[in-house]
Amino acid sequence: MNNAKIIGGEFRINLDALQCALKRNNVPEYSLGRTCFYAILKAIKTEVGGGILLPDYMCNSVVEVPLRIGIPFRHYHISTNFTPDIEDIRYVVDYVRGRLGIVLISYFGLIDLNDTIKSIRSEFPNMIIIVDDIQNYYGFGKHIDYDYCFTSYRKWFAVPDGADILQKEEAIKIEGYSTQSDYSYYKAAGNLLKNHIDMIGDSISLELIAKGEKLMEGEYCYTCSDLSCN
């Protein structure tokens, strides 16, 4: 297997961290950021007859979620400073019938979305606002007046998975989600072996991570693994 391509977003996991399980009062419920987005869209599917507005600068795995659920979507433009183009949102809304949802992304944790949210609430009070804080963990949920907000822990910490949703209304219920996220254990094994690449090299570590990445493709309905919860 050729592992010349470096896989980003993977942290070395210290074996000592696995020896001290914490009290599991507040642990992530979901496995991935896309899992959170999937759960949100499933919950609001009947409410968004007009579909979902997505920024034109985003990860392909996020675009696949409304396709998988069967919710129509349209793109709106992101300006060169990574803020939503309100004029373009207005233009798109004019051509859509029915209630809409919109995804706003906190790009690189540097974008203040509060002015955008205020503008959207003022002009389109019926729109469902979903904030993607995957790149903004330390600002997670600190925006004003959103309907849903989600983030991913594996992008920030040495865990193979883990993601969460914040919301204004009654909590989304997890039903029918699998607890056996095999991909997270392959990724964890690869990241544990990073502690010993001086002895065994990094090819085996990368192979395990790549296998976990492959298993992760197209997977949405998983709760956070026990390994990451601990």
Short mmCIF file of C-alpha atoms in Angstrom, two decimals:
data_model
loop_
_atom_site.label_atom_id
_atom_site.label_comp_id
_atom_site.label_asym_id
_atom_site.label_seq_id
_atom_site.Cartn_x
_atom_site.Cartn_y
_atom_site.Cartn_z
CA MET A 1 0.00 0.00 0.00
CA ASN A 2 1.38 3.42 -0.97
CA ASN A 3 1.14 5.82 1.95
CA ALA A 4 3.13 8.64 0.38
CA LYS A 5 0.17 10.96 0.80
CA ILE A 6 0.19 12.52 4.27
CA ILE A 7 -3.14 12.35 6.11
CA GLY A 8 -3.89 15.60 7.94
CA GLY A 9 -5.84 16.15 11.13
CA GLU A 10 -4.34 13.20 13.00
CA PHE A 11 -2.75 13.59 16.44
CA ARG A 12 -0.36 11.23 18.19
CA ILE A 13 -2.25 9.56 21.06
CA ASN A 14 -0.31 9.14 24.29
CA LEU A 15 -0.77 5.67 25.74
CA ASP A 16 -0.89 7.11 29.27
CA ALA A 17 -4.11 8.91 28.36
CA LEU A 18 -5.86 5.57 27.95
CA GLN A 19 -5.04 4.55 31.51
CA CYS A 20 -7.20 7.20 33.18
CA ALA A 21 -10.88 7.00 32.24
CA LEU A 22 -12.80 10.03 33.44
CA LYS A 23 -16.27 10.29 34.94
CA ARG A 24 -18.46 10.18 31.88
CA ASN A 25 -21.01 12.84 32.76
CA ASN A 26 -20.48 15.13 29.78
CA VAL A 27 -19.16 13.21 26.80
CA PRO A 28 -19.66 13.70 23.06
CA GLU A 29 -22.74 12.00 21.66
CA TYR A 30 -21.77 11.90 17.99
CA SER A 31 -18.80 10.49 16.12
CA LEU A 32 -18.08 13.06 13.40
CA GLY A 33 -18.99 16.60 12.38
CA ARG A 34 -20.87 15.17 9.41
CA THR A 35 -22.78 12.94 11.87
CA CYS A 36 -23.98 16.07 13.66
CA PHE A 37 -24.99 17.73 10.40
CA TYR A 38 -26.81 14.56 9.36
CA ALA A 39 -28.73 14.47 12.66
CA ILE A 40 -29.69 18.14 12.34
CA LEU A 41 -30.94 17.80 8.76
CA LYS A 42 -32.88 14.66 9.64
CA ALA A 43 -34.56 16.59 12.47
CA ILE A 44 -35.56 19.57 10.29
CA LYS A 45 -36.22 17.81 6.98
CA THR A 46 -39.98 18.38 7.08
CA GLU A 47 -39.51 22.04 8.08
CA VAL A 48 -37.25 23.13 5.22
CA GLY A 49 -39.42 22.76 2.16
CA GLY A 50 -37.21 25.21 0.30
CA GLY A 51 -34.04 23.27 1.14
CA ILE A 52 -30.68 24.27 2.60
CA LEU A 53 -28.33 27.10 1.62
CA LEU A 54 -24.67 26.03 1.69
CA PRO A 55 -21.56 28.22 1.28
CA ASP A 56 -19.66 27.68 -1.96
CA TYR A 57 -16.45 27.03 -0.01
CA MET A 58 -16.79 23.90 2.09
CA CYS A 59 -15.80 20.25 2.47
CA ASN A 60 -17.33 17.76 0.01
CA SER A 61 -18.31 15.45 2.86
CA VAL A 62 -20.72 18.14 4.11
CA VAL A 63 -22.32 18.55 0.68
CA GLU A 64 -22.99 14.81 0.59
CA VAL A 65 -25.22 15.00 3.69
CA PRO A 66 -28.27 16.74 2.14
CA LEU A 67 -27.83 14.56 -0.94
CA ARG A 68 -28.00 11.46 1.24
CA ILE A 69 -31.09 12.68 3.12
CA GLY A 70 -32.86 14.02 0.03
CA ILE A 71 -32.95 17.71 0.93
CA PRO A 72 -32.44 20.15 -1.97
CA PHE A 73 -29.63 22.67 -1.57
CA ARG A 74 -28.25 25.77 -3.23
CA HIS A 75 -24.91 27.50 -2.81
CA TYR A 76 -24.35 31.09 -1.76
CA HIS A 77 -21.14 33.02 -2.28
CA ILE A 78 -18.38 33.46 0.30
CA SER A 79 -16.45 36.74 0.03
CA THR A 80 -12.65 36.92 -0.14
CA ASN A 81 -12.53 37.65 3.62
CA PHE A 82 -14.46 34.39 4.28
CA THR A 83 -17.67 36.15 5.32
CA PRO A 84 -21.05 35.27 3.77
CA ASP A 85 -22.14 37.51 0.90
CA ILE A 86 -25.52 38.78 2.16
CA GLU A 87 -26.41 40.19 -1.26
CA ASP A 88 -25.96 36.77 -2.81
CA ILE A 89 -28.06 35.16 -0.05
CA ARG A 90 -30.84 37.64 -0.84
CA TYR A 91 -30.55 36.77 -4.53
CA VAL A 92 -30.80 33.02 -3.86
CA VAL A 93 -33.73 33.40 -1.46
CA ASP A 94 -35.72 35.32 -4.09
CA TYR A 95 -35.75 32.21 -6.28
CA VAL A 96 -36.76 29.69 -3.61
CA ARG A 97 -40.22 28.79 -2.36
CA GLY A 98 -40.74 27.40 1.12
CA ARG A 99 -38.85 27.69 4.38
CA LEU A 100 -35.06 27.54 4.17
CA GLY A 101 -32.18 26.52 6.35
CA ILE A 102 -28.70 28.01 6.02
CA VAL A 103 -25.25 26.76 7.04
CA LEU A 104 -22.75 29.35 8.26
CA ILE A 105 -19.11 28.31 8.75
CA SER A 106 -16.67 29.85 11.23
CA TYR A 107 -13.72 29.63 8.87
CA PHE A 108 -10.42 29.02 10.70
CA GLY A 109 -12.03 30.29 13.92
CA LEU A 110 -11.40 33.85 12.74
CA ILE A 111 -14.83 34.86 11.43
CA ASP A 112 -17.32 36.69 13.65
CA LEU A 113 -20.71 35.52 12.41
CA ASN A 114 -22.85 37.64 14.74
CA ASP A 115 -23.43 40.47 12.25
CA THR A 116 -24.36 37.92 9.59
CA ILE A 117 -26.78 36.16 11.93
CA LYS A 118 -28.37 39.50 12.88
CA SER A 119 -28.86 40.36 9.20
CA ILE A 120 -30.39 36.98 8.41
CA ARG A 121 -32.72 37.11 11.43
CA SER A 122 -33.82 40.60 10.46
CA GLU A 123 -34.53 39.87 6.79
CA PHE A 124 -35.49 36.19 6.96
CA PRO A 125 -36.84 35.54 10.48
CA ASN A 126 -38.21 32.14 9.46
CA MET A 127 -34.84 30.79 8.28
CA ILE A 128 -33.21 27.99 10.31
CA ILE A 129 -29.59 28.93 11.08
CA ILE A 130 -27.01 26.15 11.45
CA VAL A 131 -23.48 27.14 12.51
CA ASP A 132 -20.56 24.86 11.61
CA ASP A 133 -17.95 25.47 14.35
CA ILE A 134 -15.64 22.59 13.42
CA GLN A 135 -12.84 25.09 12.74
CA ASN A 136 -13.78 27.13 15.82
CA TYR A 137 -13.83 24.77 18.81
CA TYR A 138 -12.90 27.45 21.37
CA GLY A 139 -15.74 29.63 20.14
CA PHE A 140 -18.20 26.73 19.98
CA GLY A 141 -21.75 27.95 20.60
CA LYS A 142 -20.73 31.51 21.52
CA HIS A 143 -22.60 33.05 18.58
CA ILE A 144 -25.93 34.82 19.02
CA ASP A 145 -29.36 33.53 18.07
CA TYR A 146 -28.52 30.39 16.08
CA ASP A 147 -30.81 27.37 15.90
CA TYR A 148 -28.13 24.66 15.77
CA CYS A 149 -24.38 24.67 16.20
CA PHE A 150 -21.97 21.74 15.91
CA THR A 151 -18.26 21.02 16.28
CA SER A 152 -15.78 18.13 16.10
CA TYR A 153 -13.25 17.25 18.81
CA ARG A 154 -11.01 15.08 16.66
CA LYS A 155 -9.93 18.15 14.69
CA TRP A 156 -8.50 19.69 17.87
CA PHE A 157 -7.53 16.92 20.28
CA ALA A 158 -5.81 13.54 20.29
CA VAL A 159 -8.98 11.47 19.93
CA PRO A 160 -10.08 9.44 16.89
CA ASP A 161 -13.64 10.79 16.90
CA GLY A 162 -16.15 12.83 18.89
CA ALA A 163 -18.54 15.64 17.96
CA ASP A 164 -21.37 17.60 19.56
CA ILE A 165 -24.48 19.67 18.80
CA LEU A 166 -25.84 22.69 20.64
CA GLN A 167 -29.40 23.81 19.94
CA LYS A 168 -32.05 26.24 21.14
CA GLU A 169 -34.97 23.84 21.18
CA GLU A 170 -35.57 20.34 22.56
CA ALA A 171 -32.59 18.04 22.15
CA ILE A 172 -32.31 15.91 19.03
CA LYS A 173 -32.87 12.27 19.92
CA ILE A 174 -30.33 9.75 18.71
CA GLU A 175 -32.24 6.78 17.33
CA GLY A 176 -30.81 3.86 15.41
CA TYR A 177 -27.21 5.07 15.56
CA SER A 178 -24.49 2.42 15.70
CA THR A 179 -22.00 2.36 18.57
CA GLN A 180 -19.48 0.28 16.60
CA SER A 181 -17.45 2.90 14.75
CA ASP A 182 -14.66 0.57 13.59
CA TYR A 183 -12.93 3.37 11.71
CA SER A 184 -12.21 5.20 14.96
CA TYR A 185 -10.30 2.22 16.36
CA TYR A 186 -8.13 1.85 13.26
CA LYS A 187 -7.33 5.56 13.42
CA ALA A 188 -6.62 5.31 17.17
CA ALA A 189 -4.31 2.33 16.61
CA GLY A 190 -2.39 4.23 13.94
CA ASN A 191 -2.03 7.28 16.15
CA LEU A 192 -0.91 5.18 19.12
CA LEU A 193 1.83 3.65 16.96
CA LYS A 194 3.14 7.14 16.23
CA ASN A 195 4.78 6.85 19.67
CA HIS A 196 7.09 4.18 18.25
CA ILE A 197 7.91 5.32 14.71
CA ASP A 198 11.58 5.55 15.73
CA MET A 199 11.54 1.75 16.01
CA ILE A 200 9.00 0.64 13.40
CA GLY A 201 8.82 3.60 11.02
CA ASP A 202 5.59 5.34 10.09
CA SER A 203 4.30 3.15 7.23
CA ILE A 204 2.25 0.86 9.49
CA SER A 205 0.80 3.82 11.37
CA LEU A 206 -0.22 5.51 8.12
CA GLU A 207 -1.71 2.28 6.78
CA LEU A 208 -3.96 1.89 9.81
CA ILE A 209 -5.04 5.55 9.66
CA ALA A 210 -5.72 5.24 5.92
CA LYS A 211 -7.85 2.12 6.54
CA GLY A 212 -9.84 4.00 9.17
CA GLU A 213 -10.28 6.91 6.76
CA LYS A 214 -11.56 4.52 4.09
CA LEU A 215 -14.04 2.92 6.47
CA MET A 216 -15.19 6.38 7.51
CA GLU A 217 -16.20 7.38 3.98
CA GLY A 218 -19.95 7.60 3.65
CA GLU A 219 -20.58 6.86 7.33
CA TYR A 220 -22.94 9.17 9.20
CA CYS A 221 -24.96 7.32 11.85
CA TYR A 222 -22.45 6.61 14.60
CA THR A 223 -22.25 7.68 18.22
CA CYS A 224 -18.89 8.63 19.72
CA SER A 225 -16.64 5.64 20.41
CA ASP A 226 -16.03 4.47 23.99
CA LEU A 227 -12.31 5.11 23.43
CA SER A 228 -12.84 8.82 22.76
CA CYS A 229 -15.43 9.15 25.55
CA ASN A 230 -12.88 7.82 28.03
#
